[in-house]
Tab-separated table of C-alpha atoms in Angstrom:
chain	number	residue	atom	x	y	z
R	1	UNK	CA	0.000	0.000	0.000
R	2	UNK	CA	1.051	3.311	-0.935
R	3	UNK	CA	0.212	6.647	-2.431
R	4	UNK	CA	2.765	8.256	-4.908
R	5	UNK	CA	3.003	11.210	-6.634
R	6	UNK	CA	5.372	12.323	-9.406
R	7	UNK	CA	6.152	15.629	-10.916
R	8	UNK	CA	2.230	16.534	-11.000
R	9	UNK	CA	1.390	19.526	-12.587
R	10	UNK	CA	-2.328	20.981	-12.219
R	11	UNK	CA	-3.773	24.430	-13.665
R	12	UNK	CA	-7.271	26.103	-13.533
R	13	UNK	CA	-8.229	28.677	-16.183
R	14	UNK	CA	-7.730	32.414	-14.928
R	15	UNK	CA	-8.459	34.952	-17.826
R	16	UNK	CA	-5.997	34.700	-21.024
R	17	UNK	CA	-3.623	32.324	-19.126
R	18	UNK	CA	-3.542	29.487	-16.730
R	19	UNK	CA	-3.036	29.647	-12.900
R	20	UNK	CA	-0.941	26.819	-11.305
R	21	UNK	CA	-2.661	25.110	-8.595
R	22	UNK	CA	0.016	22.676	-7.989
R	23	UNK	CA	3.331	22.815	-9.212
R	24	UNK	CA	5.569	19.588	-10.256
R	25	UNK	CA	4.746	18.261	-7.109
R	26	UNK	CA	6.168	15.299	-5.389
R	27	UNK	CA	4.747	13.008	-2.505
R	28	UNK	CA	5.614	9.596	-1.181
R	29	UNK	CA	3.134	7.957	1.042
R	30	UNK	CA	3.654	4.672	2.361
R	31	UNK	CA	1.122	2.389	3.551
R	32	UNK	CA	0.662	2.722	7.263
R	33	UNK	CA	2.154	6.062	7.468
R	34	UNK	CA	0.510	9.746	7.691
R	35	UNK	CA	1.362	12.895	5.492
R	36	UNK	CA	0.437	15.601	6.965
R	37	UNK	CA	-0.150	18.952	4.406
R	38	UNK	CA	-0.318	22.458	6.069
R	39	UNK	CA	-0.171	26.287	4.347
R	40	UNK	CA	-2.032	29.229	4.164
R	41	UNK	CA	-5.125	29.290	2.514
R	42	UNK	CA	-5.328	29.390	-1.379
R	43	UNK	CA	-1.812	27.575	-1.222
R	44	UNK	CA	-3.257	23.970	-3.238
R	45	UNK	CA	-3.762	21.867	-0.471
R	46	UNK	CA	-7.117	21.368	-1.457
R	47	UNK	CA	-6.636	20.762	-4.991
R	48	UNK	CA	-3.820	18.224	-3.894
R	49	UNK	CA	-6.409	15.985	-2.217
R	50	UNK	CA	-8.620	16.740	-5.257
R	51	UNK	CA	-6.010	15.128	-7.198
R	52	UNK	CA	-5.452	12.088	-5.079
R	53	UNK	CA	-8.812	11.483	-4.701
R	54	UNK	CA	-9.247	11.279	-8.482
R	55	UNK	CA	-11.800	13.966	-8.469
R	56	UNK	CA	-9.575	16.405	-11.026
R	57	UNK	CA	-7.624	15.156	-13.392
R	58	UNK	CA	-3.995	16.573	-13.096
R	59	UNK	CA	-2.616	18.387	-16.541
R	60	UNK	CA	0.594	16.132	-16.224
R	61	UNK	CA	2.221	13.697	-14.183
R	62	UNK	CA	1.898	11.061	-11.981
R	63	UNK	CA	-0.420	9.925	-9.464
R	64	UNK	CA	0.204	5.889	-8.245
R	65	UNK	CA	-2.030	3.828	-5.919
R	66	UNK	CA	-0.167	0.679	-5.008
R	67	UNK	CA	-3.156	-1.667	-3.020
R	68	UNK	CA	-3.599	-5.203	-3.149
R	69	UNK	CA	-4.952	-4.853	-7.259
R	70	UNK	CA	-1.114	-4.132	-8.103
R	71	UNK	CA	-0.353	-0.252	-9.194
R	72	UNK	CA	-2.328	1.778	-10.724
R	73	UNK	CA	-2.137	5.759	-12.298
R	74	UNK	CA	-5.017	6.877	-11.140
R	75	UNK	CA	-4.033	10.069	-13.499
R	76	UNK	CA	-4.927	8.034	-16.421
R	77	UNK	CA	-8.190	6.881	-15.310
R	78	UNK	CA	-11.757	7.486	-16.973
R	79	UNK	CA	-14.356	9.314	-14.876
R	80	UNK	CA	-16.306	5.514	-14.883
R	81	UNK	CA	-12.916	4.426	-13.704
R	82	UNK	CA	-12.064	6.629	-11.014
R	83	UNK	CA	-15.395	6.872	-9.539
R	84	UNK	CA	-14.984	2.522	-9.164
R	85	UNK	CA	-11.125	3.160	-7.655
R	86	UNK	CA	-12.923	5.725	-5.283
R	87	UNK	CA	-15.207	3.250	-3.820
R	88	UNK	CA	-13.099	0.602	-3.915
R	89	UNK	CA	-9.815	1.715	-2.584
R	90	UNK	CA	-10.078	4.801	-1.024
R	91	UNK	CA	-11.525	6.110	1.895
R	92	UNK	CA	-12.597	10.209	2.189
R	93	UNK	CA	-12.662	11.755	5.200
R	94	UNK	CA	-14.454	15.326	4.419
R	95	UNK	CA	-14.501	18.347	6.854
R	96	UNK	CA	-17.723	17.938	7.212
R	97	UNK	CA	-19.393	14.559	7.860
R	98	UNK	CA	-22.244	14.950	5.594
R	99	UNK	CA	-24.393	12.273	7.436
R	100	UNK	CA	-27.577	10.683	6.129
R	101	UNK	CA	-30.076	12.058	8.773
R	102	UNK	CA	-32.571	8.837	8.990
R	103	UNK	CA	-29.632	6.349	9.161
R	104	UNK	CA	-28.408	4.866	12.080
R	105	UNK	CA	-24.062	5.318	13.087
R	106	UNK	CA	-23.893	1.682	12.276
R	107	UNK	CA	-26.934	1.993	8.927
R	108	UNK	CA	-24.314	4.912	7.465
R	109	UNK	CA	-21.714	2.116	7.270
R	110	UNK	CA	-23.539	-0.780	5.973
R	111	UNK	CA	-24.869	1.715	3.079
R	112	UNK	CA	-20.686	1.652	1.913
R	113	UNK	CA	-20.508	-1.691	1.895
R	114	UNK	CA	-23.290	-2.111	-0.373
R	115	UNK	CA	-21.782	0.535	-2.650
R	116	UNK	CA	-18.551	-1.413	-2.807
R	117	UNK	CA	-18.417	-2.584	-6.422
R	118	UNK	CA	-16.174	-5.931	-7.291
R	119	UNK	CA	-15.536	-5.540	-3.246
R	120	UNK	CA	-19.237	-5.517	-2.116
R	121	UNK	CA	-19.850	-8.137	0.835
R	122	UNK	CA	-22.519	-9.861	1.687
R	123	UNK	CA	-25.541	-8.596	4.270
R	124	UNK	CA	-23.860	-10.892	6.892
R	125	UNK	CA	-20.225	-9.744	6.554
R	126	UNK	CA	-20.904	-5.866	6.197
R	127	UNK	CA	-22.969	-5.898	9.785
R	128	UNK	CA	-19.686	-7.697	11.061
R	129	UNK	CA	-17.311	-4.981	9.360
R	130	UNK	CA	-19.500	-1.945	9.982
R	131	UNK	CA	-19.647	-3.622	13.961
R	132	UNK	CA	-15.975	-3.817	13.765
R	133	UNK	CA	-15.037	-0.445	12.521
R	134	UNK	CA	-18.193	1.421	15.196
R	135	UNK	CA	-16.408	-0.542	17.921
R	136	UNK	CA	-12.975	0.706	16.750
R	137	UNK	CA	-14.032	4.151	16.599
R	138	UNK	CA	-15.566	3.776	20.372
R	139	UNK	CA	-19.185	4.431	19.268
R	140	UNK	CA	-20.421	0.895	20.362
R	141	UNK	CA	-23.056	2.823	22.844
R	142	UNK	CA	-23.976	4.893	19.910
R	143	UNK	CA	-24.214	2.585	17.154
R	144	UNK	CA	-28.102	2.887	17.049
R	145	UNK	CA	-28.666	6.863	17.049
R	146	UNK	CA	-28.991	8.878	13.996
R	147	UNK	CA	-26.497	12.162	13.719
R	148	UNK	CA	-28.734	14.512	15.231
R	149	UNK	CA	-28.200	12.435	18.245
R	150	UNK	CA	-24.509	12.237	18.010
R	151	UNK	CA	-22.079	15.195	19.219
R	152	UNK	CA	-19.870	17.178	16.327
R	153	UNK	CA	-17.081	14.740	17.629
R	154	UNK	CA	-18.650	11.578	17.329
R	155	UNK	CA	-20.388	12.756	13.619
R	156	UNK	CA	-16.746	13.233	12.563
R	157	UNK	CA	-15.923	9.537	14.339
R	158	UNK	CA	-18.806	7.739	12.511
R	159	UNK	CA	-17.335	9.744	9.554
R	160	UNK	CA	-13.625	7.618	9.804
R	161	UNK	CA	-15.380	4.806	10.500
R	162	UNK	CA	-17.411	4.805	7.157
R	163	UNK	CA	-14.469	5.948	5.209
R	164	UNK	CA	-12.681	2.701	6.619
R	165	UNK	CA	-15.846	0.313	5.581
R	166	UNK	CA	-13.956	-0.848	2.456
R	167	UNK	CA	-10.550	-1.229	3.715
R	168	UNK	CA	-9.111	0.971	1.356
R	169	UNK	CA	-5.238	1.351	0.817
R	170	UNK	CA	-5.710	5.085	0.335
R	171	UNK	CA	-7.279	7.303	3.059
R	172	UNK	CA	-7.675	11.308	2.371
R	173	UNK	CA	-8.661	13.421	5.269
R	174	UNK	CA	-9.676	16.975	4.851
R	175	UNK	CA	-9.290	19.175	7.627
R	176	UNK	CA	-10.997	16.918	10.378
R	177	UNK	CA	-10.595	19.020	13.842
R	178	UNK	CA	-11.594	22.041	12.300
R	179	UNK	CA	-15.235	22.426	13.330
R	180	UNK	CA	-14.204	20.715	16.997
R	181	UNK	CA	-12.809	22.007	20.059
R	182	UNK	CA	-9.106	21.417	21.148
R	183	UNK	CA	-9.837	18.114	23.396
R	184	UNK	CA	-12.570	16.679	20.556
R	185	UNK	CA	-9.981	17.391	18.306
R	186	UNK	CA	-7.064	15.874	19.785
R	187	UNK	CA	-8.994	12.358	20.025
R	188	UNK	CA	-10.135	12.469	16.264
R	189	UNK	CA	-6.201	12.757	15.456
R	190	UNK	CA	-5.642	10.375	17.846
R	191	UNK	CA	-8.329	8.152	16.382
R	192	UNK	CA	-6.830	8.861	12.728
R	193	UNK	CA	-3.520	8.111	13.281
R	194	UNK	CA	-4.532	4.664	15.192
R	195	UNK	CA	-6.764	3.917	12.314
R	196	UNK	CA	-4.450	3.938	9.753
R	197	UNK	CA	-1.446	2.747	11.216
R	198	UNK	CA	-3.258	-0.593	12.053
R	199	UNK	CA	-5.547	-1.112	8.633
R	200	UNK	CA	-2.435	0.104	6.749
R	201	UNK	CA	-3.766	2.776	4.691
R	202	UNK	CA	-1.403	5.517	3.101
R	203	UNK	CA	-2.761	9.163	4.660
R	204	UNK	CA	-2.741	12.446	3.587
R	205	UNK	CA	-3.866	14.897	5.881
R	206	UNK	CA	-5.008	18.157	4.875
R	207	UNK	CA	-4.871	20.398	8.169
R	208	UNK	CA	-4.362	24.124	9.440
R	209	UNK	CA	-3.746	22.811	12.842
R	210	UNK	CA	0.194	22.719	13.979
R	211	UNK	CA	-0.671	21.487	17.538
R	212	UNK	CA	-1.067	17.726	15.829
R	213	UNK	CA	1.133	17.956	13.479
R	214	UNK	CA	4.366	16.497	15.698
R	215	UNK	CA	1.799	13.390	15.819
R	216	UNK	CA	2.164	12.392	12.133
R	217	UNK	CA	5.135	10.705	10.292
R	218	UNK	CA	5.860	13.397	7.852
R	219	UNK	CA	4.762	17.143	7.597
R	220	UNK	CA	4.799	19.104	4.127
R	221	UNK	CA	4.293	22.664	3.509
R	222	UNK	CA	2.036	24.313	0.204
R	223	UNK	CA	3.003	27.396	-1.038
R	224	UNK	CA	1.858	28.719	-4.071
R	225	UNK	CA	1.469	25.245	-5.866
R	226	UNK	CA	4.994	23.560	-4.492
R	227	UNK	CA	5.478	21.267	-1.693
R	228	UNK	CA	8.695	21.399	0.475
R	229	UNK	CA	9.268	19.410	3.728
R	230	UNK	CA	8.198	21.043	6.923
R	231	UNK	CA	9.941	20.878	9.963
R	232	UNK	CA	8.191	20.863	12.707
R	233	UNK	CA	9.133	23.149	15.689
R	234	UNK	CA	10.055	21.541	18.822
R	235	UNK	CA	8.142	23.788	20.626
R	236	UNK	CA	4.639	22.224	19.003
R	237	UNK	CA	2.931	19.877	21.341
């Protein structure tokens, strides 16, 4: 399992020209690891997750999924394609949890499962998973109420938890302490960094957070497009 990235180029329209959006940009994500992304606002961090969640198309380079299928340049995919990889192999973790309101914690994962293309499980072995994944994410109690029932925190939890329903070898997290207070957010990165250090997923973490950032295995820094190494102070805890 891993995530790489090479030389990947992406522009937007803007006027006569073109406006760079990400700049020959280069990322190595093994499985089991988390990349954590941080920069100011505007910077491409977005459109980088855009990219390795197949949902734009890059203008050039390379963008490899190594998962149990063999490797694949999810670049070169068509839309029917990437929509099947997304399902299949990746997990999405959004900012905002985007429940179904009328489903159940535990009903919002068995609803992935049956959305899992080649990977799809039977009725019996996606209560099991979806069981699994609610008791990993310490909802057990909670399994049964709907999201207006559930704090902000435990939304975001039953979030993970569904984006973990199909085991995928990616997982892309957007921002996910950002609408939480310091201590909810501290056990959501906790929860994320357990999560895919055990189901040994490749993460890239999208966050304007530094006090988590000493938690992850490697830290990167957008600016204008291009992605340098970040160190991270010693004095962030």
């Amino acid at each position: 399992m891993a995530l790489t990235l090479t030389d990947v180029t992406l522009t937007y329209p803007d006027g006569a020209g073109r406006l760079t959006a990400l700049d020959r940009v280069n990322l190595h994500v093994p499985g089991g690891t988390i990349a954590a992304v941080t920069g100011p606002s505007g910077s491409g961090k977005s459109s980088l997750l855009a990219v390795a969640a197949t949902l734009i198309r890059p203008d050039s380079g390379k963008v490899e999924l190594d998962s149990d299928a063999g490797t694949t340049d999810l670049a070169t995919l068509s839309r029917r394609a990437a929509a099947t990889a997304r399902r299949t192999s990746m997990g999405i973790v959004c900012q905002q949890p985007n429940l179904i309101a009328s489903l159940t914690a535990i009903e919002q994962l068995e609803v992935i499962a049956h959305l899992g293309g080649p990977k799809r499980a039977s009725r019996s072995e996606s209560s099991a998973r979806a069981k699994e994944l609610i008791d990993a994410v310490r909802l057990t109690e909670h399994a049964h109420k709907r999201p207006a029932q559930l704090s902000g925190g435990q939304r975001q939890r039953v979030n993970i938890a569904r984006a973990l329903m199909n085991d995928p070898a990616l997982l892309v997290v957007d921002e996910p302490t950002s609408a939480l207070d310091s201590e909810r957010g501290a056990a959501i990165i906790d929860l994320i960094t357990t999560i895919a250090r055990t189901h040994h997923a490749a993460t890239i973490l999208v966050t304007h957070d530094s006090t988590h950032l000493h938690r992850m295995d490697a830290v990167y820094r957008m600016t204008d497009g291009t992605l340098t190494t970040f160190e991270v102070p010693s004095t962030v805890s």
